[in-house]
Amino acid sequence: MAEAHQAVAFQFTITPEGIDLQLSYQALNQIYLSGVRSWKKRVSRVRNSLIKGVYPASPSSWLFVAIGILATMYMQSDPSMGLITKIQQHLPLRYTTAMSVGQTMVSALVFSTLLWLSLILALRFCLKLLLSYHQWMFEKHGRISNTTKVWVPLVRLLSSRKPLLYSYQSSLPHLPVPAIQDTVSRYLESVRPLLTDLEFKRMTDLANEFESNLGNRLQRYLKLKALWATNYVSDWWEEYVYLRSRGPIMVNSNYYGMDFLYVTPTSVQAARAGNTITALLLYRRKVNREELKPSRVPGTVIPLCAAQCERMFNTTRTPGVETDVLQHWLDSEFVAVYHRGRYFRLWVYRAGRLLSPREIEYQIQRILDDPSPALPGEEKLGALTAGDRIPWAQMRKQYFSSGVNKRSLDAIERAAFFVTLDDEEQGMRGDDPEGNLDSYAKSLLHGKCYDRWFDKSFSVVIYKNGKSGLNAEHSWADAPTVAHLWEYTLATDAFQLGYTEDGHCKGEVEPSLPQPQRLVWNIPAEVQAQVSSSLAVAQALADDVDCHVFPFREFGKGRIKKCRISPDAFIQISLQLAYYRDRSGFCLTYEASMTRLFREGRTETVRSCSNESCAFIKALESGETEEECRRLFQLASEKHQNLYRMAMTGAGIDRHLFCLYVVSKYLGVESPFLKEVLSEPWRLSTSQTPVQQMNLFDLKNHPDFISLGGGFGPVADDGYGVSYIIVGEDMVNFHVSSKYSCSQTCGISNHLKEHVNGKLTGSYIALFYSPRVLKVLYTTCHNHPSAVFYVFKCLLTTIHTHSYSNGCIG
């Protein structure tokens, strides 16, 4: 253990002859190398701060400015128009000629520096103006305006230098506050298909009264905040939506990511852990050194905010009675590991050197082979992070704020991340691959409710058969940031680090590696009682969640785009149709959209259930002509794309109304309109997991290395959580979740029982409940003018079938 090595670096005894001092040169060498590594990181941070501080210019550009000014002065010209002379007058007086010349040189260099800084500010201001232009998103393909044609090369010019991860942060525009009348009118438009005429009139009256009275007052305060804060939404969103929630974060907030679908690089659990931990730490090194390329809007040079990367590692959500707090440490040289009810601190650096994958595998195997039992109360201690937040906060303050418990808890909370070595086998395997995928999803979402540390920024799970996955806490970042990390990890594990023929990590093992440190606890009876109580709450929540995962391989975005339809719009309208067929109506639908075009941006809601999508579905279900369905579907798709673009560019509805509601609470005033808006349930909550690093996955040469993406629990008790990832050209992976406790969303209904009992005709069942019908219809009708609608209907049939038969959509 590192502490032990440092403790014996100096040993001394007091004898009659004096003090006998003994030095451990090996330990001193380790301390020296660790110090060198720390100083290297500090120097790197200073260097990166300088480089990104002058972006889009470069530090070396100062030299060109200085040489240009001095050369101009050499030609008896004053480029400063007298400023250099004024600067010289304020310098200490010198009487010799040599000193006078030196004074002139210093004045010229001072002027050059000021001019250089002014140019940097001007360039940064120009870049911010350019990045504030978003009209390009609303232009149709092939119909680019002259403004956009000029804008594109200017952005490329100012982004020509290779940026660091955070280089664009100071150049990103601030999120604008929409006009209150625009937000209210968009809101009324979004709820029109969900309300009767009488209900809509009542809501319109509430909205008009709010807009003309209280709304303007709240808007003034919000604009004042927008002038002062970097982002007028993000801090309140993080605090009130995530950190102030007092219920369990397991299932309700945390989400999961899965391993490759068809491939497991190795079946050796310790080896998979070794490569996975190494890949994650290599990613952390890139983040710390800012070597990652800034994320961009796909297909463009437009940068996205990278602020969420700052708290990716060494971060923990600590519980509080009223609100939780996100704690982030600059660095840590260890990870926390859980196995069979025991907690370990695994040092991943030795003498300033990152351990090789083979060495980490060796250490993990030591943990797996450790026969020691769990201490009293230790095995299920993690249930405290899975239950309600207030009891956990009280236990933490009373029993984990000092002594051995605090030291062990600090080891977990300050760790780079958390690792669970699971004794189960998971993945698409065996005689029931679909059912096993569902079990895999549930395991990653909540596990046994005590074998994950749900407060950590993310926990990595390595299963007995080598399958892996992660569970991520939501408050510090959104899914695209974690997905970027996970893509890198999977690709680095499989294609960069690799394995030997017998499935072990590559590299050598230093035999003197110290044993992983077992964390010690003193868990009194009161804490054990609370652990049992929290576990009961978490177990009830976990048992109530049903998950279904299925890869859809009949077609993907390739064929959809040939129909000149947005794949995302296609799937979203498909989900609307699925819900309508399932529940004979429409519901408020949430689709997450990013706002990372703005500094510290997070998400905005796309209200996918629109007047246009409802009109299309009603026409489709009522048997309208194909020509009319084509027209309505095109309108619905275009409307969805427009809603998505508006959300991305700061013209969404829900974040603005949310912030107005927060202001009203601070002012102590009630708004019936805002109260009703914020209480509306999202019965269909959806999200697309983006594939951001296709260069890491060569799907043509390695078609089996396909990620399943990830998913989350349902937002509403009587609703569905739907996550999907569009992989390559021919595949879409779906994750559907709901709750068993709601008879409308889970369980085999009487309607399905009728099908099972054969009360309905076989042809009807074959048409609506056979996944094979999709391929047959597409093959038969792909040349038909309305082929897109056959495919569209069949896709929904397939989604409905899989979810229905597995108890997710009833």
PDB file of C-alpha atoms in Angstrom, residues 419-525:
ATOM      1  CA  VAL A 419     -15.789  -0.784  -9.983  1.00  0.00           C
ATOM      2  CA  THR A 420     -18.104  -3.696  -9.208  1.00  0.00           C
ATOM      3  CA  LEU A 421     -16.869  -7.242  -9.810  1.00  0.00           C
ATOM      4  CA  ASP A 422     -20.198  -9.000 -10.250  1.00  0.00           C
ATOM      5  CA  ASP A 423     -20.589 -12.748  -9.679  1.00  0.00           C
ATOM      6  CA  GLU A 424     -23.408 -12.998 -12.229  1.00  0.00           C
ATOM      7  CA  GLU A 425     -23.159 -13.692 -15.961  1.00  0.00           C
ATOM      8  CA  GLN A 426     -24.953 -11.302 -18.291  1.00  0.00           C
ATOM      9  CA  GLY A 427     -25.383 -10.549 -21.982  1.00  0.00           C
ATOM     10  CA  MET A 428     -27.265 -11.911 -24.980  1.00  0.00           C
ATOM     11  CA  ARG A 429     -26.597 -15.602 -24.420  1.00  0.00           C
ATOM     12  CA  GLY A 430     -28.173 -18.998 -23.806  1.00  0.00           C
ATOM     13  CA  ASP A 431     -31.514 -20.304 -25.009  1.00  0.00           C
ATOM     14  CA  ASP A 432     -33.338 -17.058 -24.228  1.00  0.00           C
ATOM     15  CA  PRO A 433     -31.179 -14.217 -25.626  1.00  0.00           C
ATOM     16  CA  GLU A 434     -33.987 -11.651 -25.521  1.00  0.00           C
ATOM     17  CA  GLY A 435     -34.866 -12.420 -21.919  1.00  0.00           C
ATOM     18  CA  ASN A 436     -31.196 -12.349 -20.961  1.00  0.00           C
ATOM     19  CA  LEU A 437     -30.803  -8.906 -22.527  1.00  0.00           C
ATOM     20  CA  ASP A 438     -33.662  -7.695 -20.359  1.00  0.00           C
ATOM     21  CA  SER A 439     -31.970  -9.149 -17.288  1.00  0.00           C
ATOM     22  CA  TYR A 440     -28.719  -7.481 -18.376  1.00  0.00           C
ATOM     23  CA  ALA A 441     -30.454  -4.094 -18.547  1.00  0.00           C
ATOM     24  CA  LYS A 442     -32.050  -4.469 -15.122  1.00  0.00           C
ATOM     25  CA  SER A 443     -28.736  -5.535 -13.632  1.00  0.00           C
ATOM     26  CA  LEU A 444     -27.002  -2.414 -14.915  1.00  0.00           C
ATOM     27  CA  LEU A 445     -29.879  -0.164 -13.897  1.00  0.00           C
ATOM     28  CA  HIS A 446     -30.007  -1.262 -10.270  1.00  0.00           C
ATOM     29  CA  GLY A 447     -28.095  -4.534  -9.704  1.00  0.00           C
ATOM     30  CA  LYS A 448     -28.838  -5.996  -6.284  1.00  0.00           C
ATOM     31  CA  CYS A 449     -29.482  -2.460  -4.995  1.00  0.00           C
ATOM     32  CA  TYR A 450     -26.392  -2.611  -2.785  1.00  0.00           C
ATOM     33  CA  ASP A 451     -23.540  -3.700  -5.071  1.00  0.00           C
ATOM     34  CA  ARG A 452     -23.173  -0.364  -6.864  1.00  0.00           C
ATOM     35  CA  TRP A 453     -22.206   2.995  -5.367  1.00  0.00           C
ATOM     36  CA  PHE A 454     -24.925   5.081  -7.001  1.00  0.00           C
ATOM     37  CA  ASP A 455     -23.464   8.382  -5.718  1.00  0.00           C
ATOM     38  CA  LYS A 456     -20.289   8.065  -7.814  1.00  0.00           C
ATOM     39  CA  SER A 457     -20.161   9.900 -11.133  1.00  0.00           C
ATOM     40  CA  PHE A 458     -20.182   6.467 -12.719  1.00  0.00           C
ATOM     41  CA  SER A 459     -19.740   2.865 -11.612  1.00  0.00           C
ATOM     42  CA  VAL A 460     -18.243   0.240 -13.927  1.00  0.00           C
ATOM     43  CA  VAL A 461     -19.630  -3.287 -13.697  1.00  0.00           C
ATOM     44  CA  ILE A 462     -17.534  -6.295 -14.803  1.00  0.00           C
ATOM     45  CA  TYR A 463     -19.456  -9.561 -14.860  1.00  0.00           C
ATOM     46  CA  LYS A 464     -18.152 -13.066 -14.244  1.00  0.00           C
ATOM     47  CA  ASN A 465     -18.268 -13.963 -17.954  1.00  0.00           C
ATOM     48  CA  GLY A 466     -16.346 -10.847 -19.005  1.00  0.00           C
ATOM     49  CA  LYS A 467     -19.340  -8.740 -20.006  1.00  0.00           C
ATOM     50  CA  SER A 468     -19.214  -5.115 -18.852  1.00  0.00           C
ATOM     51  CA  GLY A 469     -21.379  -2.019 -18.469  1.00  0.00           C
ATOM     52  CA  LEU A 470     -21.758   1.118 -16.405  1.00  0.00           C
ATOM     53  CA  ASN A 471     -24.229   2.964 -14.237  1.00  0.00           C
ATOM     54  CA  ALA A 472     -23.968   6.770 -14.295  1.00  0.00           C
ATOM     55  CA  GLU A 473     -25.202   9.417 -11.870  1.00  0.00           C
ATOM     56  CA  HIS A 474     -27.126  12.089 -13.761  1.00  0.00           C
ATOM     57  CA  SER A 475     -26.613  15.409 -11.984  1.00  0.00           C
ATOM     58  CA  TRP A 476     -23.048  16.095 -13.140  1.00  0.00           C
ATOM     59  CA  ALA A 477     -23.566  15.409 -16.863  1.00  0.00           C
ATOM     60  CA  ASP A 478     -25.959  14.141 -19.499  1.00  0.00           C
ATOM     61  CA  ALA A 479     -25.827  10.886 -21.433  1.00  0.00           C
ATOM     62  CA  PRO A 480     -23.864  12.105 -24.518  1.00  0.00           C
ATOM     63  CA  THR A 481     -20.843  12.944 -22.328  1.00  0.00           C
ATOM     64  CA  VAL A 482     -20.875   9.496 -20.712  1.00  0.00           C
ATOM     65  CA  ALA A 483     -21.543   7.857 -24.088  1.00  0.00           C
ATOM     66  CA  HIS A 484     -18.415   9.522 -25.487  1.00  0.00           C
ATOM     67  CA  LEU A 485     -16.387   8.114 -22.599  1.00  0.00           C
ATOM     68  CA  TRP A 486     -17.892   4.644 -23.004  1.00  0.00           C
ATOM     69  CA  GLU A 487     -17.314   4.542 -26.765  1.00  0.00           C
ATOM     70  CA  TYR A 488     -13.656   5.343 -26.211  1.00  0.00           C
ATOM     71  CA  THR A 489     -13.405   2.724 -23.465  1.00  0.00           C
ATOM     72  CA  LEU A 490     -14.928  -0.079 -25.536  1.00  0.00           C
ATOM     73  CA  ALA A 491     -12.843   0.740 -28.602  1.00  0.00           C
ATOM     74  CA  THR A 492      -9.591   1.100 -26.652  1.00  0.00           C
ATOM     75  CA  ASP A 493     -10.266  -2.123 -24.781  1.00  0.00           C
ATOM     76  CA  ALA A 494     -10.954  -4.208 -27.892  1.00  0.00           C
ATOM     77  CA  PHE A 495      -8.786  -2.627 -30.594  1.00  0.00           C
ATOM     78  CA  GLN A 496      -5.921  -0.780 -28.881  1.00  0.00           C
ATOM     79  CA  LEU A 497      -5.072  -2.700 -25.713  1.00  0.00           C
ATOM     80  CA  GLY A 498      -6.275  -6.119 -26.812  1.00  0.00           C
ATOM     81  CA  TYR A 499      -5.746  -9.518 -25.201  1.00  0.00           C
ATOM     82  CA  THR A 500      -3.443 -12.494 -25.500  1.00  0.00           C
ATOM     83  CA  GLU A 501      -4.634 -15.729 -27.082  1.00  0.00           C
ATOM     84  CA  ASP A 502      -5.671 -17.108 -23.711  1.00  0.00           C
ATOM     85  CA  GLY A 503      -7.750 -14.010 -22.926  1.00  0.00           C
ATOM     86  CA  HIS A 504      -5.395 -12.204 -20.559  1.00  0.00           C
ATOM     87  CA  CYS A 505      -4.193  -8.601 -20.731  1.00  0.00           C
ATOM     88  CA  LYS A 506      -0.944  -7.810 -22.459  1.00  0.00           C
ATOM     89  CA  GLY A 507       2.146  -6.631 -20.597  1.00  0.00           C
ATOM     90  CA  GLU A 508       4.297  -7.695 -17.695  1.00  0.00           C
ATOM     91  CA  VAL A 509       3.726  -7.761 -13.943  1.00  0.00           C
ATOM     92  CA  GLU A 510       6.035  -6.208 -11.388  1.00  0.00           C
ATOM     93  CA  PRO A 511       6.231  -8.846  -8.628  1.00  0.00           C
ATOM     94  CA  SER A 512       6.577  -6.324  -5.795  1.00  0.00           C
ATOM     95  CA  LEU A 513       3.121  -4.794  -6.282  1.00  0.00           C
ATOM     96  CA  PRO A 514       1.466  -4.274  -2.894  1.00  0.00           C
ATOM     97  CA  GLN A 515      -1.806  -6.012  -2.096  1.00  0.00           C
ATOM     98  CA  PRO A 516      -5.037  -4.074  -2.802  1.00  0.00           C
ATOM     99  CA  GLN A 517      -6.049  -2.316   0.380  1.00  0.00           C
ATOM    100  CA  ARG A 518      -9.127  -3.708   2.094  1.00  0.00           C
ATOM    101  CA  LEU A 519     -11.326  -0.924   3.457  1.00  0.00           C
ATOM    102  CA  VAL A 520     -12.270  -1.305   7.098  1.00  0.00           C
ATOM    103  CA  TRP A 521     -15.626  -0.334   8.587  1.00  0.00           C
ATOM    104  CA  ASN A 522     -17.232  -0.105  12.001  1.00  0.00           C
ATOM    105  CA  ILE A 523     -20.938  -0.339  11.291  1.00  0.00           C
ATOM    106  CA  PRO A 524     -23.087   0.024  14.421  1.00  0.00           C
ATOM    107  CA  ALA A 525     -26.531  -1.526  14.783  1.00  0.00           C
TER     108      ALA A 525
END
